[in-house]
Amino acid sequence: MDIFEALAKRCSVRKYENKPVPREILEKLVDAGRRAPSARAVEPWEFVVVTDRGTLTELAKIATTGTFIGGAAACIVVFCQETKYYLEDGSAATENILLAAAGLGLGACWVAGDKKPYAEAVSRVLGAGPGLKLVSLISLGWPGERVSQNKNRPLKDVLHWEKI
Amino acid sequence: MDIFEALAKRCSVRKYENKPVPREILEKLVDAGRRAPSARAVEPWEFVVVTDRGTLTELAKIATTGTFIGGAAACIVVFCQETKYYLEDGSAATENILLAAAGLGLGACWVAGDKKPYAEAVSRVLGAGPGLKLVSLISLGWPGERVSQNKNRPLKDVLHWEKI
């Protein structure tokens, strides 16, 4: 899929078909994530790909803003070493994965991790040590809902030439 | 360009040809930025597109890690309202712009804004009020250097199945 088509089509999908996402596709998504830029090229990220139904159900219970993870085919959890710019780096990697998912016709949704009271519990379930910060949980699956058009703020409102 | 080609080709380019980037292309890049996801769909971003040579030179002097902005054809500066998740949202928008730039054959580089001592000075130059946080400065231009291959951490090192 063309990059501009993927940018336009990406949107949050929270309902999924009861159908697995092949392992090679999940690898392709993580491969997209690791190609993100990072400050001073430290690449502080670690990606945990969860497909186990029991773990997905557990994550859905813990991550109160991501209850739909329980119905997802998979969840890619992005952790980063706590560097000065880990949140920028981990967010760029998350966005790469979301765009790659859109490019493959998958539905996905970014569930916040950083600053969430459930971050520690998610880390514990997935075996992430205290040096790793939870950045995001990306729920994934074949779309099980009709996806609404993005209603973004229009270009003329957000673009400022030379000065604000 | 295919999304996966753009993901693979994107890398930091800090030298540019002395050749302008057309206004329509700059608009296309900001359009990519505004299509990023944002927490609770608040879309906290504002994009300032700088092409004025004097301002680019000034930004290059102020932003000590982005001295190459002085030789760029343009710089897109990403600001966000200070919401709880502004850094995630602004970083996703920045990454969208970098991928769109790669897709159009442009060179670009993410210069950090948040947490930088020069953030306030950049805001002052561009007329951004105290409610806006500087997230990034994206220097842009037609590539003036041969771009090295990414030497990312290999997939097998960053991908963990089910647990870390």
Tab-separated table of C-alpha atoms in Angstrom:
chain	number	residue	atom	x	y	z
A	1	MET	CA	0.000	0.000	0.000
A	2	ASP	CA	1.181	3.510	-0.791
A	3	ILE	CA	2.539	5.417	2.204
A	4	PHE	CA	-0.019	8.226	1.779
A	5	GLU	CA	-2.857	5.736	1.542
A	6	ALA	CA	-1.645	4.073	4.766
A	7	LEU	CA	-1.402	7.483	6.475
A	8	ALA	CA	-4.951	8.294	5.392
A	9	LYS	CA	-6.450	4.902	6.230
A	10	ARG	CA	-4.900	4.431	9.665
A	11	CYS	CA	-7.447	4.838	12.407
A	12	SER	CA	-8.241	3.207	15.739
A	13	VAL	CA	-9.964	-0.160	15.398
A	14	ARG	CA	-11.147	-1.811	18.622
A	15	LYS	CA	-13.206	-4.752	17.342
A	16	TYR	CA	-11.637	-7.702	15.607
A	17	GLU	CA	-12.577	-10.866	13.770
A	18	ASN	CA	-11.987	-14.138	15.567
A	19	LYS	CA	-9.105	-15.031	13.259
A	20	PRO	CA	-5.389	-15.209	14.040
A	21	VAL	CA	-2.722	-12.918	12.588
A	22	PRO	CA	0.088	-15.042	11.092
A	23	ARG	CA	3.436	-15.017	12.837
A	24	GLU	CA	5.210	-13.596	9.743
A	25	ILE	CA	2.900	-10.585	9.772
A	26	LEU	CA	3.547	-9.955	13.466
A	27	GLU	CA	7.280	-10.105	12.726
A	28	LYS	CA	6.818	-7.643	9.867
A	29	LEU	CA	5.095	-5.228	12.241
A	30	VAL	CA	7.875	-5.384	14.825
A	31	ASP	CA	10.362	-4.976	11.984
A	32	ALA	CA	8.568	-1.728	11.110
A	33	GLY	CA	8.772	-0.620	14.737
A	34	ARG	CA	12.499	-1.148	15.074
A	35	ARG	CA	13.087	1.061	12.019
A	36	ALA	CA	11.908	4.164	13.863
A	37	PRO	CA	14.374	6.952	14.551
A	38	SER	CA	15.727	7.276	18.077
A	39	ALA	CA	17.585	10.047	19.848
A	40	ARG	CA	21.349	9.470	19.541
A	41	ALA	CA	20.445	6.191	17.780
A	42	VAL	CA	20.236	4.314	21.075
A	43	GLU	CA	17.189	2.284	19.972
A	44	PRO	CA	15.964	1.776	23.536
A	45	TRP	CA	13.018	-0.440	22.571
A	46	GLU	CA	11.929	-4.013	23.262
A	47	PHE	CA	8.778	-5.404	21.653
A	48	VAL	CA	6.727	-8.153	23.287
A	49	VAL	CA	4.297	-9.884	20.949
A	50	VAL	CA	1.452	-11.471	22.876
A	51	THR	CA	-0.849	-14.001	21.175
A	52	ASP	CA	-1.613	-16.239	24.154
A	53	ARG	CA	-5.345	-15.948	24.887
A	54	GLY	CA	-4.850	-16.108	28.643
A	55	THR	CA	-2.301	-13.286	28.617
A	56	LEU	CA	-4.455	-11.155	26.308
A	57	THR	CA	-7.378	-11.585	28.710
A	58	GLU	CA	-5.155	-10.666	31.641
A	59	LEU	CA	-3.833	-7.530	29.865
A	60	ALA	CA	-7.424	-6.519	29.040
A	61	LYS	CA	-8.318	-6.717	32.729
A	62	ILE	CA	-5.277	-4.769	33.877
A	63	ALA	CA	-5.185	-2.056	31.191
A	64	THR	CA	-8.461	-0.322	31.960
A	65	THR	CA	-8.378	1.796	28.793
A	66	GLY	CA	-7.665	-1.265	26.631
A	67	THR	CA	-10.379	-3.729	27.615
A	68	PHE	CA	-10.780	-4.607	23.908
A	69	ILE	CA	-7.333	-6.275	23.993
A	70	GLY	CA	-9.258	-9.295	25.271
A	71	GLY	CA	-10.825	-9.702	21.835
A	72	ALA	CA	-7.681	-8.960	19.849
A	73	ALA	CA	-5.728	-11.538	17.869
A	74	ALA	CA	-2.496	-10.145	19.262
A	75	CYS	CA	-1.011	-7.302	21.227
A	76	ILE	CA	2.414	-5.790	20.641
A	77	VAL	CA	3.670	-4.215	23.841
A	78	VAL	CA	6.362	-1.562	23.471
A	79	PHE	CA	8.848	-1.094	26.297
A	80	CYS	CA	11.870	1.211	26.364
A	81	GLN	CA	14.939	1.578	28.510
A	82	GLU	CA	14.442	4.759	30.515
A	83	THR	CA	16.591	7.121	28.446
A	84	LYS	CA	15.993	10.879	28.306
A	85	TYR	CA	13.984	10.562	25.075
A	86	TYR	CA	12.461	7.098	25.534
A	87	LEU	CA	8.923	8.408	25.147
A	88	GLU	CA	9.626	10.078	21.786
A	89	ASP	CA	11.485	6.986	20.550
A	90	GLY	CA	8.882	4.509	21.747
A	91	SER	CA	6.066	6.628	20.324
A	92	ALA	CA	7.747	6.796	16.913
A	93	ALA	CA	8.143	3.004	16.960
A	94	THR	CA	4.478	2.617	17.957
A	95	GLU	CA	3.362	4.833	15.081
A	96	ASN	CA	5.494	2.832	12.630
A	97	ILE	CA	3.708	-0.337	13.742
A	98	LEU	CA	0.272	1.282	13.412
A	99	LEU	CA	1.034	2.447	9.865
A	100	ALA	CA	2.453	-0.943	8.888
A	101	ALA	CA	-0.706	-2.579	10.279
A	102	ALA	CA	-2.887	-0.203	8.237
A	103	GLY	CA	-0.776	-1.012	5.185
A	104	LEU	CA	-1.573	-4.703	5.619
A	105	GLY	CA	-5.299	-4.172	6.162
A	106	LEU	CA	-5.134	-4.918	9.882
A	107	GLY	CA	-7.060	-3.047	12.532
A	108	ALA	CA	-5.096	-1.682	15.463
A	109	CYS	CA	-5.395	0.645	18.410
A	110	TRP	CA	-2.777	2.465	20.494
A	111	VAL	CA	-3.423	1.940	24.209
A	112	ALA	CA	-1.403	4.317	26.386
A	113	GLY	CA	1.152	2.807	28.736
A	114	ASP	CA	3.387	5.576	30.027
A	115	LYS	CA	1.951	7.500	32.991
A	116	LYS	CA	-0.786	4.893	33.457
A	117	PRO	CA	-1.358	3.439	36.935
A	118	TYR	CA	-1.455	-0.041	35.349
A	119	ALA	CA	2.027	0.220	33.785
A	120	GLU	CA	3.730	-1.684	36.573
A	121	ALA	CA	1.190	-4.507	36.532
A	122	VAL	CA	1.579	-4.905	32.745
A	123	SER	CA	5.352	-5.053	33.152
A	124	ARG	CA	5.017	-7.720	35.828
A	125	VAL	CA	2.784	-9.932	33.666
A	126	LEU	CA	5.216	-9.743	30.759
A	127	GLY	CA	8.396	-10.138	32.788
A	128	ALA	CA	9.764	-6.658	32.072
A	129	GLY	CA	12.242	-5.532	34.713
A	130	PRO	CA	12.238	-2.171	36.502
A	131	GLY	CA	14.686	-0.651	33.970
A	132	LEU	CA	12.034	-0.870	31.255
A	133	LYS	CA	9.247	1.700	30.877
A	134	LEU	CA	5.947	0.693	29.320
A	135	VAL	CA	5.277	3.013	26.361
A	136	SER	CA	2.241	1.466	24.669
A	137	LEU	CA	0.128	-1.603	24.061
A	138	ILE	CA	-0.963	-2.071	20.451
A	139	SER	CA	-4.026	-4.282	20.072
A	140	LEU	CA	-4.263	-5.963	16.696
A	141	GLY	CA	-6.565	-8.042	14.578
A	142	TRP	CA	-8.502	-8.269	11.338
A	143	PRO	CA	-11.067	-5.447	11.485
A	144	GLY	CA	-14.409	-6.522	12.929
A	145	GLU	CA	-16.032	-3.102	12.706
A	146	ARG	CA	-16.663	-0.638	9.942
A	147	VAL	CA	-14.123	2.012	10.352
A	148	SER	CA	-15.359	5.572	10.494
A	149	GLN	CA	-13.680	8.336	8.574
A	150	ASN	CA	-11.180	10.346	10.503
A	151	LYS	CA	-12.547	13.692	11.522
A	152	ASN	CA	-9.228	15.397	11.979
A	153	ARG	CA	-8.808	19.087	12.556
A	154	PRO	CA	-8.572	20.521	9.031
A	155	LEU	CA	-5.201	21.359	7.510
A	156	LYS	CA	-5.869	25.110	7.433
A	157	ASP	CA	-6.395	25.103	11.222
A	158	VAL	CA	-3.160	23.322	12.127
A	159	LEU	CA	-0.740	24.679	9.510
A	160	HIS	CA	0.961	27.997	10.206
A	161	TRP	CA	3.338	29.573	7.701
A	162	GLU	CA	6.537	30.994	9.228
A	163	LYS	CA	4.967	31.873	12.604
A	164	ILE	CA	2.019	30.943	14.802
B	1	MET	CA	6.032	4.744	-2.515
B	2	ASP	CA	4.995	1.593	-0.688
B	3	ILE	CA	4.627	2.004	3.077
B	4	PHE	CA	7.225	-0.696	3.796
B	5	GLU	CA	9.687	0.894	1.385
B	6	ALA	CA	9.194	4.252	3.134
B	7	LEU	CA	9.691	2.607	6.539
B	8	ALA	CA	12.904	0.993	5.311
B	9	LYS	CA	14.277	4.063	3.512
B	10	ARG	CA	13.604	6.628	6.230
B	11	CYS	CA	16.801	7.741	7.884
B	12	SER	CA	18.260	10.975	9.241
B	13	VAL	CA	19.550	13.295	6.504
B	14	ARG	CA	21.369	16.438	7.644
B	15	LYS	CA	22.763	17.821	4.383
B	16	TYR	CA	20.540	19.253	1.689
B	17	GLU	CA	20.699	20.579	-1.848
B	18	ASN	CA	20.306	24.305	-2.295
B	19	LYS	CA	16.864	23.867	-3.845
B	20	PRO	CA	13.476	24.812	-2.419
B	21	VAL	CA	10.755	22.361	-1.469
B	22	PRO	CA	7.473	23.384	-3.155
B	23	ARG	CA	4.698	24.710	-0.971
B	24	GLU	CA	2.316	21.893	-1.994
B	25	ILE	CA	4.813	19.307	-0.762
B	26	LEU	CA	5.181	21.077	2.579
B	27	GLU	CA	1.397	21.093	2.883
B	28	LYS	CA	1.327	17.376	2.080
B	29	LEU	CA	3.790	16.732	4.891
B	30	VAL	CA	1.759	18.659	7.462
B	31	ASP	CA	-1.319	16.844	6.197
B	32	ALA	CA	0.468	13.581	7.036
B	33	GLY	CA	1.295	14.914	10.498
B	34	ARG	CA	-2.260	15.858	11.375
B	35	ARG	CA	-3.428	12.306	10.558
B	36	ALA	CA	-1.539	10.853	13.525
B	37	PRO	CA	-3.497	9.271	16.350
B	38	SER	CA	-3.859	11.254	19.556
B	39	ALA	CA	-4.977	10.294	23.037
B	40	ARG	CA	-8.717	10.880	23.425
B	41	ALA	CA	-8.593	12.347	19.873
B	42	VAL	CA	-7.710	15.808	21.194
B	43	GLU	CA	-5.226	16.491	18.349
B	44	PRO	CA	-3.184	18.933	20.440
B	45	TRP	CA	-0.782	19.849	17.620
B	46	GLU	CA	0.120	23.008	15.719
B	47	PHE	CA	2.634	22.880	12.850
B	48	VAL	CA	4.779	25.861	11.913
B	49	VAL	CA	6.377	25.603	8.474
B	50	VAL	CA	9.468	27.774	8.250
B	51	THR	CA	11.037	28.539	4.865
B	52	ASP	CA	12.335	32.051	5.560
B	53	ARG	CA	16.132	31.937	5.357
B	54	GLY	CA	16.589	34.378	8.229
B	55	THR	CA	14.378	32.354	10.551
B	56	LEU	CA	16.046	29.062	9.548
B	57	THR	CA	19.438	30.610	10.360
B	58	GLU	CA	18.129	31.832	13.695
B	59	LEU	CA	16.686	28.397	14.571
B	60	ALA	CA	20.014	26.785	13.651
B	61	LYS	CA	21.799	29.081	16.092
B	62	ILE	CA	19.323	28.504	18.911
B	63	ALA	CA	18.792	24.736	18.537
B	64	THR	CA	22.289	23.525	19.322
B	65	THR	CA	21.584	19.946	18.226
B	66	GLY	CA	20.088	21.139	14.933
B	67	THR	CA	22.744	23.445	13.488
B	68	PHE	CA	22.099	21.876	10.064
B	69	ILE	CA	18.660	23.542	10.001
B	70	GLY	CA	20.570	26.546	8.654
B	71	GLY	CA	21.189	24.671	5.398
B	72	ALA	CA	17.710	23.164	5.158
B	73	ALA	CA	15.106	24.189	2.594
B	74	ALA	CA	12.460	24.208	5.313
B	75	CYS	CA	11.784	23.244	8.888
B	76	ILE	CA	8.460	21.998	10.227
B	77	VAL	CA	8.207	22.795	13.913
B	78	VAL	CA	5.756	20.698	15.928
B	79	PHE	CA	4.118	22.263	18.980
B	80	CYS	CA	1.430	20.731	21.186
B	81	GLN	CA	-0.957	21.996	23.811
B	82	GLU	CA	0.305	20.626	27.120
B	83	THR	CA	-2.089	17.698	27.520
B	84	LYS	CA	-1.220	14.578	29.519
B	85	TYR	CA	-0.134	12.712	26.377
B	86	TYR	CA	1.153	15.600	24.243
B	87	LEU	CA	4.584	14.006	23.843
B	88	GLU	CA	3.203	10.730	22.505
B	89	ASP	CA	0.823	12.593	20.173
B	90	GLY	CA	3.417	15.067	18.909
B	91	SER	CA	5.951	12.277	18.406
B	92	ALA	CA	3.479	10.231	16.349
B	93	ALA	CA	2.781	13.304	14.209
B	94	THR	CA	6.527	13.889	13.790
B	95	GLU	CA	7.069	10.300	12.672
B	96	ASN	CA	4.211	10.597	10.152
B	97	ILE	CA	5.946	13.624	8.638
B	98	LEU	CA	9.305	11.834	8.480
B	99	LEU	CA	7.762	8.842	6.698
B	100	ALA	CA	5.861	11.072	4.281
B	101	ALA	CA	9.112	12.926	3.532
B	102	ALA	CA	10.898	9.622	2.874
B	103	GLY	CA	8.031	8.603	0.611
B	104	LEU	CA	8.575	11.729	-1.488
B	105	GLY	CA	12.350	11.316	-1.705
B	106	LEU	CA	13.077	14.163	0.700
B	107	GLY	CA	15.775	14.115	3.342
B	108	ALA	CA	14.744	14.961	6.882
B	109	CYS	CA	15.984	14.866	10.434
B	110	TRP	CA	14.150	14.907	13.786
B	111	VAL	CA	15.662	17.490	16.096
B	112	ALA	CA	14.494	17.114	19.698
B	113	GLY	CA	12.495	19.943	21.216
B	114	ASP	CA	10.910	18.731	24.424
B	115	LYS	CA	13.212	18.867	27.478
B	116	LYS	CA	15.748	20.969	25.544
B	117	PRO	CA	17.029	24.173	27.154
B	118	TYR	CA	16.438	25.963	23.839
B	119	ALA	CA	12.710	25.106	23.697
B	120	GLU	CA	11.601	28.455	25.101
B	121	ALA	CA	13.793	30.447	22.713
B	122	VAL	CA	12.429	28.524	19.707
B	123	SER	CA	8.891	29.208	20.885
B	124	ARG	CA	9.663	32.908	21.222
B	125	VAL	CA	11.069	33.169	17.677
B	126	LEU	CA	7.995	31.469	16.221
B	127	GLY	CA	5.426	33.303	18.321
B	128	ALA	CA	4.234	30.237	20.223
B	129	GLY	CA	2.592	31.132	23.532
B	130	PRO	CA	3.359	29.551	26.912
B	131	GLY	CA	0.487	27.032	26.536
B	132	LEU	CA	2.324	25.334	23.678
B	133	LYS	CA	5.130	22.819	24.222
B	134	LEU	CA	7.838	22.384	21.602
B	135	VAL	CA	7.934	18.711	20.585
B	136	SER	CA	10.294	18.653	17.602
B	137	LEU	CA	11.912	20.539	14.757
B	138	ILE	CA	11.991	18.626	11.475
B	139	SER	CA	14.651	19.890	9.078
B	140	LEU	CA	13.873	19.169	5.446
B	141	GLY	CA	15.369	19.359	2.002
B	142	TRP	CA	16.383	17.404	-1.086
B	143	PRO	CA	19.139	15.029	0.078
B	144	GLY	CA	22.633	16.450	-0.306
B	145	GLU	CA	24.450	13.472	1.151
B	146	ARG	CA	24.560	9.794	0.395
B	147	VAL	CA	22.431	8.175	2.919
B	148	SER	CA	23.975	5.345	4.890
B	149	GLN	CA	22.121	2.129	5.509
B	150	ASN	CA	20.361	1.929	8.811
B	151	LYS	CA	22.245	-0.232	11.255
B	152	ASN	CA	19.311	-1.022	13.470
B	153	ARG	CA	19.370	-3.581	16.238
B	154	PRO	CA	18.379	-6.827	14.487
B	155	LEU	CA	14.822	-8.107	14.703
B	156	LYS	CA	15.777	-11.176	16.730
B	157	ASP	CA	17.247	-8.949	19.465
B	158	VAL	CA	14.205	-6.696	19.903
B	159	LEU	CA	11.330	-9.145	19.355
B	160	HIS	CA	10.156	-11.221	22.316
B	161	TRP	CA	7.363	-13.768	21.967
B	162	GLU	CA	4.803	-13.731	24.805
B	163	LYS	CA	7.257	-12.506	27.492
B	164	ILE	CA	10.560	-10.702	27.837
